[in-house]
Coordinates of C-alpha atoms in Angstrom, one line a residue:
M6 CA 145.5 120.5 64.5
A7 CA 145.2 117.0 66.1
P8 CA 148.7 115.2 66.8
V9 CA 149.7 112.4 64.4
V10 CA 149.6 109.0 66.2
K11 CA 152.1 106.6 64.9
L12 CA 151.8 102.6 65.6
S13 CA 154.6 100.3 65.4
S14 CA 152.3 98.3 63.0
G15 CA 152.6 101.0 60.2
F16 CA 149.1 102.7 61.0
Q17 CA 148.9 106.2 62.0
K18 CA 146.1 108.5 63.1
D19 CA 145.8 112.2 62.1
G20 CA 142.7 113.6 63.6
S21 CA 139.6 111.6 62.3
N22 CA 141.8 109.9 59.7
W23 CA 144.0 106.6 59.8
F24 CA 146.7 106.0 57.4
Y25 CA 148.7 102.9 56.5
N26 CA 152.3 103.7 55.5
A27 CA 153.0 101.3 52.6
G28 CA 154.7 103.7 50.2
L29 CA 151.7 103.6 47.9
P30 CA 148.8 105.9 47.6
S31 CA 145.4 104.9 49.1
D32 CA 142.9 103.8 46.5
I33 CA 140.0 102.9 49.0
L34 CA 138.3 104.9 51.5
V35 CA 136.3 103.4 54.3
I36 CA 134.2 105.6 56.6
V37 CA 133.0 104.1 60.0
E38 CA 131.1 106.4 62.2
G39 CA 132.8 109.5 60.9
I40 CA 136.4 107.9 61.2
H41 CA 138.1 107.7 57.7
F42 CA 140.5 104.9 57.0
H43 CA 142.6 105.5 53.9
L44 CA 143.5 101.9 52.9
H45 CA 144.6 99.9 49.9
K46 CA 142.2 97.8 47.9
F47 CA 144.2 94.6 47.5
P48 CA 144.7 93.6 51.0
L49 CA 141.1 94.2 52.0
V50 CA 139.7 92.4 49.0
S51 CA 142.0 89.3 49.5
K52 CA 140.5 88.8 52.9
C53 CA 136.9 90.5 53.0
G54 CA 134.1 89.2 51.0
K55 CA 131.8 92.0 51.6
I56 CA 134.3 94.7 50.3
T57 CA 135.1 92.4 47.5
K58 CA 131.6 92.5 46.4
I59 CA 131.3 96.2 46.9
C60 CA 134.6 96.8 44.8
E61 CA 133.1 94.6 42.0
E62 CA 130.3 97.1 41.6
F63 CA 132.8 99.9 41.3
Q64 CA 134.5 98.4 38.3
T65 CA 132.1 100.3 36.0
T66 CA 133.3 103.6 37.4
H67 CA 136.7 105.2 36.6
E68 CA 137.3 106.6 39.9
K69 CA 140.7 106.1 41.3
T70 CA 139.6 105.9 45.0
H71 CA 136.5 103.9 46.0
K72 CA 134.5 105.1 49.0
I73 CA 132.8 102.8 51.2
V74 CA 130.6 103.8 54.1
F75 CA 129.5 101.4 56.9
E76 CA 126.7 102.9 58.9
E77 CA 126.4 100.4 61.6
F78 CA 129.6 98.5 61.8
P79 CA 129.8 96.0 64.7
G80 CA 132.0 97.4 67.3
G81 CA 132.6 100.8 65.8
P82 CA 136.0 102.1 64.3
D83 CA 138.2 100.3 66.9
T84 CA 136.9 96.8 65.7
F85 CA 137.3 97.9 62.0
L86 CA 140.9 98.8 62.8
V87 CA 141.6 95.3 64.3
A88 CA 140.0 93.8 61.1
A89 CA 142.1 96.1 58.7
K90 CA 145.4 95.0 60.6
F91 CA 144.5 91.6 60.0
C92 CA 144.1 92.2 56.3
Y93 CA 147.4 93.7 56.3
G94 CA 149.0 90.8 58.0
I95 CA 149.6 92.3 61.1
R96 CA 149.2 90.1 64.1
V97 CA 146.1 91.0 66.2
D98 CA 145.3 89.8 69.9
L99 CA 142.1 88.0 70.5
T100 CA 141.1 88.5 74.2
P101 CA 137.9 87.7 76.0
K102 CA 137.2 91.5 76.1
N103 CA 137.2 91.9 72.2
I104 CA 136.4 88.4 71.0
I105 CA 132.6 88.7 70.4
T106 CA 133.1 92.2 68.8
V107 CA 135.8 90.9 66.5
Y108 CA 133.8 87.9 65.9
C109 CA 130.8 89.8 64.8
A110 CA 133.0 92.3 62.8
A111 CA 134.5 89.4 60.8
D112 CA 131.0 87.8 60.1
Y113 CA 129.9 91.3 58.9
L114 CA 132.9 91.6 56.5
E115 CA 132.6 87.8 55.5
M116 CA 136.1 87.2 56.4
T117 CA 135.7 83.5 55.9
D118 CA 138.2 80.8 54.8
E119 CA 136.8 81.1 51.3
Y120 CA 138.9 84.3 51.0
G121 CA 141.9 83.1 52.7
E122 CA 142.6 80.1 54.9
G123 CA 142.9 80.8 58.6
N124 CA 140.8 83.9 58.2
L125 CA 139.8 86.1 61.0
L126 CA 136.3 84.5 61.4
S127 CA 137.6 81.0 61.7
K128 CA 140.4 82.3 64.1
S129 CA 137.7 84.0 66.2
E130 CA 135.4 81.0 66.3
S131 CA 138.2 78.8 67.4
F132 CA 139.3 81.2 70.0
F133 CA 135.7 81.5 71.2
H134 CA 135.0 77.9 71.5
N135 CA 138.3 76.6 72.6
K136 CA 139.2 79.3 75.2
V137 CA 136.4 81.5 76.2
I138 CA 133.4 79.2 76.9
R139 CA 135.6 76.7 78.8
N140 CA 136.8 79.3 81.4
W141 CA 134.5 81.0 83.8
K142 CA 136.5 84.4 83.9
D143 CA 136.8 84.5 80.2
C144 CA 133.2 83.9 79.6
I145 CA 132.0 86.4 82.0
L146 CA 134.4 89.1 80.4
A147 CA 133.1 88.1 77.0
L148 CA 129.5 88.8 78.0
Q149 CA 130.4 91.9 79.9
F150 CA 131.9 93.6 76.8
S151 CA 129.4 92.4 74.2
D152 CA 126.9 95.2 74.8
P153 CA 127.9 97.2 71.7
V154 CA 127.1 94.1 69.5
K155 CA 124.4 92.5 71.5
E156 CA 121.7 92.0 68.9
K157 CA 124.2 90.6 66.4
A158 CA 125.7 88.3 68.9
E159 CA 122.5 87.0 69.9
N160 CA 121.8 86.2 66.3
L161 CA 125.1 84.4 65.9
Q162 CA 124.2 82.5 69.1
L163 CA 127.4 83.7 70.8
L164 CA 125.6 84.9 73.9
G165 CA 123.3 81.8 74.1
K166 CA 126.5 79.6 74.0
C167 CA 128.0 81.8 77.0
Y168 CA 124.9 81.5 78.9
S169 CA 124.7 77.6 78.6
A170 CA 128.4 77.4 79.4
L171 CA 128.0 79.5 82.6
S172 CA 125.0 77.5 83.8
M173 CA 126.8 74.4 83.3
M174 CA 129.8 75.5 85.3
V175 CA 127.4 76.7 88.3
C176 CA 125.8 73.2 88.3
T177 CA 129.2 71.6 88.2
D178 CA 132.1 71.3 90.9
P179 CA 134.0 74.6 90.5
S180 CA 137.2 72.7 90.7
L181 CA 136.4 70.8 87.5
F182 CA 136.5 73.7 85.0
G183 CA 139.2 76.1 84.0
W184 CA 141.0 78.4 86.2
P185 CA 140.4 80.9 87.4
M186 CA 136.8 80.0 88.2
M187 CA 136.1 81.8 91.5
M188 CA 138.1 85.0 91.0
Y189 CA 139.1 85.3 94.7
G190 CA 142.6 86.7 93.4
S191 CA 145.4 85.6 91.3
L192 CA 146.9 83.4 94.2
Q193 CA 144.3 80.7 94.1
S194 CA 144.4 77.4 92.0
P195 CA 141.1 75.6 90.9
G196 CA 141.5 73.3 93.7
G197 CA 141.4 76.2 96.2
S198 CA 145.3 76.2 96.9
I199 CA 147.5 79.3 97.0
L200 CA 149.8 79.6 94.1
W201 CA 153.4 81.2 94.2
N202 CA 154.7 81.9 90.7
G203 CA 152.3 79.2 89.3
I204 CA 153.7 76.7 91.8
N205 CA 151.0 75.0 94.2
T206 CA 152.0 75.6 97.8
G207 CA 149.2 73.4 99.1
A208 CA 148.0 76.1 101.4
K209 CA 144.1 76.3 101.2
I210 CA 142.4 79.7 101.3
R211 CA 138.9 78.6 101.9
S212 CA 136.2 76.2 100.7
S213 CA 133.9 77.0 97.9
E214 CA 130.3 78.1 98.7
S215 CA 127.2 78.1 96.8
D216 CA 127.2 81.8 96.3
W217 CA 130.8 82.1 94.8
W218 CA 129.4 83.2 91.5
F219 CA 126.9 85.9 92.8
D220 CA 129.5 88.7 92.5
D221 CA 130.8 87.6 89.3
I222 CA 127.7 87.9 87.2
S223 CA 126.6 91.1 89.0
C224 CA 128.8 93.1 86.6
L225 CA 126.6 92.2 83.7
S226 CA 124.0 94.5 82.3
V227 CA 120.4 94.0 83.3
G228 CA 119.6 92.5 79.9
L229 CA 122.3 90.0 80.0
F230 CA 121.7 89.2 83.7
E231 CA 118.1 88.6 83.0
R232 CA 118.9 86.2 80.0
L233 CA 121.5 84.3 82.2
I234 CA 119.1 83.8 85.0
K235 CA 116.6 82.4 82.7
T236 CA 119.0 80.1 81.3
M237 CA 120.1 79.0 84.7
E238 CA 116.5 78.3 85.6
A239 CA 115.9 76.3 82.5
R240 CA 119.0 74.2 83.4
G241 CA 117.6 73.5 86.7
I242 CA 119.6 75.6 89.1
R243 CA 118.0 75.6 92.5
P244 CA 115.5 78.5 93.2
E245 CA 117.1 79.6 96.3
N246 CA 120.5 80.1 94.6
L247 CA 118.9 82.0 91.9
A248 CA 117.0 84.1 94.4
G249 CA 120.4 84.6 96.1
A250 CA 122.0 85.9 92.9
I251 CA 119.0 88.1 92.1
M252 CA 119.1 89.7 95.5
Y253 CA 122.9 90.1 95.3
Y254 CA 122.6 92.0 92.0
A255 CA 119.6 94.1 93.1
R256 CA 121.5 95.1 96.3
K257 CA 124.6 96.1 94.2
H258 CA 122.7 98.2 91.7
L259 CA 119.7 99.5 93.5
P260 CA 120.9 102.5 95.8
G261 CA 119.3 102.4 99.3
L262 CA 118.4 98.8 99.2
D263 CA 121.3 97.8 101.4
R264 CA 119.9 100.1 103.9
W265 CA 116.7 98.4 104.2
Q266 CA 118.4 95.0 104.2
G267 CA 120.9 95.7 106.8
V268 CA 123.7 94.3 104.4
G269 CA 127.2 95.8 105.2
K270 CA 130.2 95.9 102.7
S271 CA 132.4 92.9 103.3
G272 CA 136.0 92.8 102.7
K273 CA 136.1 90.5 99.8
S274 CA 139.1 90.0 97.4
R275 CA 138.9 91.1 93.8
T276 CA 136.2 89.4 91.8
V277 CA 135.4 89.5 88.0
S278 CA 133.5 92.7 88.5
S279 CA 136.7 94.3 89.5
F280 CA 137.9 94.1 85.9
C281 CA 134.9 96.4 84.7
L282 CA 136.6 99.5 83.0
T283 CA 133.5 101.8 83.8
P284 CA 130.5 101.4 86.1
T285 CA 127.4 100.0 84.5
E286 CA 124.7 102.6 83.9
L287 CA 121.3 101.3 84.7
D288 CA 117.9 102.8 84.7
Q289 CA 116.7 102.1 88.1
K290 CA 113.1 101.7 87.2
F291 CA 113.7 99.4 84.5
L292 CA 116.1 97.4 86.6
L293 CA 113.7 97.0 89.5
E294 CA 110.8 96.0 87.1
A295 CA 113.2 93.5 85.5
I296 CA 114.3 92.0 88.7
E297 CA 110.7 91.6 90.0
K298 CA 109.8 89.4 86.8
L299 CA 112.9 87.3 87.8
L300 CA 111.9 86.5 91.2
P301 CA 110.9 82.8 91.8
A302 CA 107.6 81.9 93.4
K303 CA 109.1 80.7 96.7
K304 CA 108.9 81.6 100.6
G305 CA 111.6 82.4 102.9
K306 CA 112.4 84.8 105.7
T307 CA 115.3 86.5 104.0
F308 CA 113.4 86.4 100.7
C309 CA 110.3 88.1 102.3
R310 CA 112.6 90.9 104.0
F311 CA 114.2 91.5 100.6
L312 CA 110.8 91.8 98.9
L313 CA 109.8 94.5 101.5
G314 CA 112.8 96.3 100.9
L315 CA 112.3 96.0 97.0
L316 CA 108.8 97.4 97.7
R317 CA 110.1 100.5 99.5
V318 CA 112.5 101.3 96.6
G319 CA 109.9 100.8 94.1
L320 CA 107.6 103.3 95.9
I321 CA 110.4 105.7 95.9
L322 CA 111.2 105.3 92.2
D323 CA 107.6 105.4 91.4
V324 CA 107.7 102.2 89.5
S325 CA 104.6 100.9 87.4
Q326 CA 101.5 100.0 89.5
T327 CA 101.6 96.6 87.9
C328 CA 105.0 96.0 89.6
I329 CA 104.0 97.3 92.9
D330 CA 100.9 95.0 92.8
S331 CA 103.0 92.1 92.1
L332 CA 105.3 92.8 94.9
E333 CA 102.6 93.3 97.4
K334 CA 100.9 89.9 96.3
R335 CA 104.3 88.1 96.7
I336 CA 104.6 89.6 100.2
G337 CA 101.0 88.7 101.1
T338 CA 101.4 85.1 100.2
Q339 CA 104.2 84.8 102.9
L340 CA 103.3 87.6 105.4
E341 CA 103.5 85.1 108.3
L342 CA 107.4 85.4 107.7
A343 CA 107.6 89.1 107.9
T344 CA 108.8 91.3 110.8
V345 CA 107.4 94.5 112.1
D346 CA 110.4 96.5 111.0
G347 CA 109.8 95.2 107.6
L348 CA 106.1 96.5 107.5
L349 CA 107.1 99.9 108.6
I350 CA 107.0 101.3 105.1
P351 CA 107.3 105.2 105.1
T352 CA 104.8 107.3 103.1
Y353 CA 106.4 108.9 100.1
S354 CA 103.1 110.8 99.1
D355 CA 101.6 114.0 100.3
S356 CA 100.0 112.3 103.3
D357 CA 100.8 113.5 106.7
A358 CA 100.9 110.1 108.3
L359 CA 104.3 108.5 108.7
Y360 CA 103.7 105.1 107.4
N361 CA 101.9 103.7 104.3
T362 CA 98.9 101.9 106.2
E363 CA 97.3 101.4 102.8
C364 CA 100.0 99.5 101.3
V365 CA 100.0 97.1 104.4
E366 CA 96.3 96.7 104.3
R367 CA 96.4 95.5 100.7
I368 CA 99.2 93.1 101.7
V369 CA 97.0 91.7 104.5
H370 CA 94.0 91.4 102.1
H371 CA 96.4 89.4 99.7
F372 CA 97.4 87.1 102.5
V373 CA 93.7 86.4 103.5
S374 CA 92.7 85.6 100.0
S375 CA 95.8 83.7 98.9
E376 CA 96.2 80.0 98.9
S377 CA 99.0 78.6 101.0
N378 CA 100.5 76.3 98.4
I379 CA 103.6 78.4 97.7
P380 CA 106.5 76.1 98.6
L381 CA 109.4 77.0 100.9
F382 CA 113.0 77.2 99.9
S383 CA 114.6 73.7 100.2
P384 CA 115.9 72.7 103.7
S385 CA 119.6 72.8 102.4
S386 CA 119.2 76.5 101.7
R387 CA 120.9 79.1 103.9
D388 CA 117.7 80.5 104.5
L389 CA 116.1 77.5 106.4
V390 CA 112.6 78.2 107.5
T391 CA 111.0 76.0 110.1
S392 CA 107.4 75.5 110.7
P393 CA 106.1 78.2 113.1
P394 CA 104.5 77.0 116.5
L395 CA 101.4 79.0 115.6
G396 CA 99.4 78.8 112.4
P397 CA 100.0 81.3 109.8
L398 CA 96.8 83.2 110.4
K399 CA 97.4 83.5 114.2
K400 CA 101.1 84.5 113.5
V401 CA 99.9 87.2 111.1
A402 CA 97.4 88.5 113.7
K403 CA 100.2 88.8 116.3
L404 CA 102.4 90.7 113.7
L405 CA 99.5 92.9 112.8
D406 CA 98.8 93.8 116.5
S407 CA 102.5 94.7 117.1
F408 CA 102.6 96.8 113.8
L409 CA 99.5 98.7 115.0
A410 CA 101.1 99.3 118.4
E411 CA 104.1 100.9 116.5
I412 CA 102.2 103.2 114.3
A413 CA 99.6 104.2 116.9
S414 CA 101.8 106.9 118.3
D415 CA 101.7 108.7 115.0
E416 CA 99.8 111.9 115.7
Y417 CA 98.5 112.3 112.1
L418 CA 97.1 108.7 111.9
K419 CA 93.3 108.6 111.6
P420 CA 91.4 106.3 113.8
G421 CA 89.6 104.9 110.7
K422 CA 93.0 103.8 109.5
M423 CA 93.5 101.8 112.5
R424 CA 90.0 100.3 112.6
S425 CA 90.3 99.3 108.9
L426 CA 93.7 97.6 109.4
A427 CA 92.7 96.0 112.6
S428 CA 89.5 94.4 110.9
A429 CA 91.4 93.3 107.9
L430 CA 91.8 89.8 109.5
P431 CA 88.8 87.5 110.5
D432 CA 87.8 87.2 114.1
S433 CA 89.0 83.6 114.2
S434 CA 92.6 84.9 113.8
R435 CA 92.9 86.2 117.5
D436 CA 92.3 84.1 120.5
L437 CA 93.1 87.2 122.9
H438 CA 92.7 90.8 122.0
D439 CA 95.4 91.9 124.4
G440 CA 97.5 93.1 121.5
L441 CA 94.7 95.1 120.1
Y442 CA 94.0 96.5 123.5
R443 CA 97.6 97.6 123.8
A444 CA 97.5 99.4 120.4
V445 CA 94.3 101.1 121.3
D446 CA 95.9 102.3 124.5
I447 CA 98.8 103.8 122.8
Y448 CA 96.7 105.4 120.2
L449 CA 94.3 107.0 122.9
Q450 CA 97.5 108.2 124.9
A451 CA 98.8 109.8 121.6
H452 CA 95.4 111.4 120.6
P453 CA 94.0 112.8 123.9
W454 CA 91.9 115.4 122.0
L455 CA 89.4 112.7 120.7
A456 CA 85.9 113.0 121.8
D457 CA 84.2 110.2 123.9
K458 CA 82.1 109.2 121.0
E459 CA 85.1 108.8 118.8
K460 CA 86.9 106.9 121.5
E461 CA 83.8 104.5 121.9
D462 CA 83.7 103.9 118.2
F463 CA 87.5 103.5 118.1
C464 CA 87.3 101.0 120.9
N465 CA 84.7 98.6 119.3
I466 CA 87.3 96.8 117.4
I467 CA 88.2 95.1 120.8
D468 CA 86.2 92.0 121.8
Y469 CA 86.1 92.5 125.6
Q470 CA 85.3 88.8 126.1
K471 CA 88.7 88.0 124.7
L472 CA 90.7 90.1 127.1
S473 CA 92.8 88.3 129.6
I474 CA 92.5 88.8 133.4
D475 CA 95.7 91.1 133.4
A476 CA 94.3 93.1 130.4
C477 CA 90.9 93.4 132.2
A478 CA 92.5 94.5 135.4
H479 CA 94.4 97.2 133.5
A480 CA 91.4 98.4 131.4
S481 CA 89.2 98.7 134.5
Q482 CA 91.5 101.3 135.9
N483 CA 92.5 103.1 132.6
E484 CA 91.5 106.6 132.8
R485 CA 91.9 107.1 129.1
L486 CA 89.1 104.6 128.2
P487 CA 85.5 106.0 128.0
L488 CA 83.1 105.2 131.0
R489 CA 81.0 103.0 129.0
V490 CA 84.0 100.9 127.9
V491 CA 85.2 100.6 131.4
L492 CA 81.7 99.2 132.4
Q493 CA 81.8 96.9 129.5
V494 CA 85.4 95.6 130.7
L495 CA 84.0 95.2 134.3
F496 CA 81.0 93.2 133.3
F497 CA 83.0 90.8 131.2
E498 CA 85.6 90.5 133.9
Q499 CA 83.2 89.3 136.3
M500 CA 82.0 86.8 133.8
Q501 CA 85.4 85.4 133.5
L502 CA 85.9 85.1 137.2
R503 CA 82.6 83.3 137.5
A504 CA 83.7 81.0 134.6
A505 CA 87.1 80.6 136.3
L506 CA 85.5 79.6 139.7
A507 CA 83.1 77.2 138.0
S508 CA 85.8 75.5 136.0
C509 CA 87.8 75.2 139.3
L510 CA 84.9 73.6 141.3
H511 CA 84.1 71.5 138.4
G512 CA 87.7 70.2 138.5
M513 CA 87.3 69.5 142.1
D514 CA 84.2 67.4 141.6
S515 CA 85.8 65.5 138.7
E516 CA 88.3 64.1 141.2
I517 CA 85.8 61.7 142.6
V518 CA 86.1 59.7 139.4
P519 CA 89.6 58.0 139.4
A520 CA 91.6 59.2 136.5
A521 CA 93.1 56.9 134.2
D522 CA 96.4 58.5 134.4
P523 CA 97.7 58.4 138.0
A524 CA 99.9 61.2 137.4
S525 CA 98.8 64.6 138.7
Q526 CA 96.7 66.6 136.1
I527 CA 97.0 70.4 135.8
V528 CA 94.0 72.4 135.0
Q529 CA 94.9 75.8 133.5
R530 CA 92.7 78.8 132.5
D531 CA 93.9 82.4 132.0
G532 CA 97.2 81.7 133.5
W533 CA 95.7 79.9 136.8
V534 CA 97.3 76.5 137.5
T535 CA 95.5 74.1 140.0
V536 CA 97.0 71.0 140.9
V537 CA 94.6 67.9 141.4
R538 CA 96.4 67.1 144.6
E539 CA 95.8 70.3 146.1
N540 CA 92.1 70.1 145.1
R541 CA 91.8 66.9 147.3
V542 CA 93.2 68.6 150.3
L543 CA 91.0 71.6 149.8
K544 CA 87.9 69.3 149.5
V545 CA 88.6 67.5 152.7
D546 CA 89.0 71.0 154.5
M547 CA 85.7 72.0 153.1
E548 CA 84.2 68.9 154.4
R549 CA 85.5 69.6 158.0
M550 CA 84.2 73.2 157.8
L551 CA 80.7 71.8 156.7
S552 CA 80.5 69.6 159.8
K553 CA 81.5 72.4 162.1
V554 CA 79.0 74.6 160.6
G555 CA 76.3 71.9 161.2
E556 CA 77.3 71.6 165.0
L557 CA 77.2 75.4 165.3
E558 CA 73.6 75.4 163.8
E559 CA 72.5 72.7 166.3
E560 CA 73.7 74.7 169.2
F561 CA 72.1 77.9 167.8
T562 CA 68.7 75.9 167.6
K563 CA 69.1 74.9 171.3
I564 CA 69.8 78.6 172.2
K565 CA 66.7 79.7 170.5
Q566 CA 64.6 77.2 172.4
E567 CA 66.1 78.3 175.8
M568 CA 65.3 81.9 174.9
K569 CA 61.8 81.2 174.1
K570 CA 61.4 79.6 177.7
V571 CA 63.2 82.6 179.3
S572 CA 60.9 85.1 177.6
K573 CA 57.9 83.6 179.3
S574 CA 59.2 84.3 182.7
Q575 CA 58.1 87.3 184.7
S576 CA 61.5 88.1 186.3
T577 CA 63.4 91.1 184.9
L578 CA 66.4 90.3 182.7
N579 CA 68.6 93.0 184.7
S580 CA 68.3 91.0 188.1
P581 CA 71.6 89.8 189.5
R582 CA 70.2 86.3 189.2
M583 CA 69.7 86.6 185.4
V584 CA 73.2 88.1 185.2
S585 CA 74.7 85.0 186.8
G586 CA 72.5 82.9 184.6
K587 CA 74.2 84.3 181.6
T588 CA 77.5 83.0 182.8
G589 CA 76.0 79.4 183.0
C590 CA 75.6 79.5 186.7
K591 CA 72.4 78.0 188.5
L592 CA 70.1 80.5 190.3
L593 CA 69.4 79.9 194.0
S594 CA 66.7 80.9 196.4
Q595 CA 67.3 83.5 199.1
S596 CA 67.4 80.9 201.8
Q597 CA 70.1 79.1 200.0
A598 CA 72.0 82.2 199.1
S599 CA 74.0 82.1 202.4
D600 CA 75.2 78.6 201.6
S601 CA 78.5 77.8 200.0
P602 CA 78.5 77.7 196.1
V603 CA 79.6 74.2 196.2
E604 CA 77.0 72.9 198.4
S605 CA 74.4 74.9 196.7
S606 CA 75.2 73.4 193.3
V607 CA 74.8 70.0 194.7
Q608 CA 71.8 70.3 196.8
T609 CA 69.7 72.4 194.8
P610 CA 68.5 69.9 192.3
R611 CA 67.5 67.6 195.0
V612 CA 65.3 70.2 196.6
S613 CA 63.7 71.0 193.3
V614 CA 63.0 67.4 192.6
G615 CA 61.7 66.7 196.1
K616 CA 58.9 69.3 195.7
E617 CA 55.5 68.2 194.3
G618 CA 55.1 70.9 191.7
P619 CA 56.9 73.9 190.9
T620 CA 55.9 77.2 192.2
R621 CA 55.6 80.7 190.3
H622 CA 59.1 81.7 191.8
S623 CA 60.6 78.1 191.2
R624 CA 59.8 78.4 187.6
N625 CA 61.9 81.6 187.4
W626 CA 64.8 79.9 189.2
K627 CA 65.1 77.2 186.8
S628 CA 68.6 76.9 185.6
F629 CA 69.5 77.1 181.8
S630 CA 72.7 77.4 179.8
L631 CA 73.9 79.6 177.1
F632 CA 76.5 78.8 174.4

């Protein structure tokens, strides 16, 4: 037998039955969800219009006790008990937690002033408008405990008034509306000062931020949160603030999302959500799909990272394909703001590959086909996004090359997946193919069992004409590349060297024309920097070398002429006289050999000149010089 519960108000509970000790037998039985209330007709009829109408129908019967059954009573037996107490003249406490349910119950029972001045409906309405919707905390708590009567409260426009009040408070300076507004604890005044026993001490805690309300509304159910966000959007709340609130809500209620976002638990003080009696039970799939529909069409680095994390969780929860497609399209429109870590989406299917390359490829295709007309968040946002030095297409190409290098070490990754992903962007997106070459090299290192034909087909994703000098030098000595590929690299490397040399010489020739800017000009190609001033010095040195080469050519011509003359002589080249001739000395006759060298060098020309004609031997003695 259940124990008897007695209340000081005169009500007592015995099992599933409630009684009121009035000294009179009960003449009316009200059943609410299996709970029996044994009450008296007069107090109820004097306050409740609905019960009055029902009792009028029972006048034709002669039953002593009227039985009334309420199948769907707003708020259930607990709320009916509050209404019954009010009918018996017992003081009831209206709080933000029960105001909406009591309001709906009073409206259901038709407890208007027509059946008594100051009836429950008018009291509830006065408390709701004068107390609840003027205070941030009370308004949040009223919404939080309105789930049991959400449909009826919506029809009575109670929830809509709460949404509008909260939206107005978010748009307004927090210090202007009722305390407590930020719920950082019971020791803070509306102006931000610390209170001691209600006395303002003047000490400041911290200045208010634009995200002070994120945690407060995160305690609401997903349906109430969705309606509140839509009302705020209609009120003109900034999109970055709405996105921040949605991201905060998702991180709080979606398990695993914090891990992808890198958000740690901060030691904040108690907030409105701390007043929740029980944690809110959420259907994760329904929650994620509802959050995706609320997201604004904006771009931002943090927002893009959040979308990628949301996509991961969506793949784990196996949400609808429509939701997945929408998330991929959202990410594709701002792919240039993503990071490599964000794109490393694990595979949750039966595939052996570590990462979901099909999903990333679809995102890249969305980026290529999308129009870049989605606005960024406002500059005053915390997620400030500056214009990248590269264009979006080139930045995505660099991102994709880094992503390919990260996944290339996966042994189960097929070469066709790599080729398809690498060719997802147009050729104009890459000025250099060094990033692709790095990914190909890592892939070949991790897959040494590939045949040469497969390697050649796989390497075709690289345009060898777009490899830098360093990449060409590395590729020409890379033993992992097929021989045909190495030959192509060497060929294009030679073409690059020729082009570089031609541009260098062209820069030297252009120095003849005086430049408009007297400052030194720098010519750069493939990392080679040539200063014009150095080109001038090199040109002068080259002119000196050309003049020396001309002199040497003249000497060489003379030597050839002398050699022809010597070849006509009959004397042998091995004679001592010829050996002395090679040293540049003059040859003498035997009669003059005994003379001194000095005298011979002076007198011999005179003797030769004095003769009428040269003899056969004298022609052999003719002097010559060699250079």
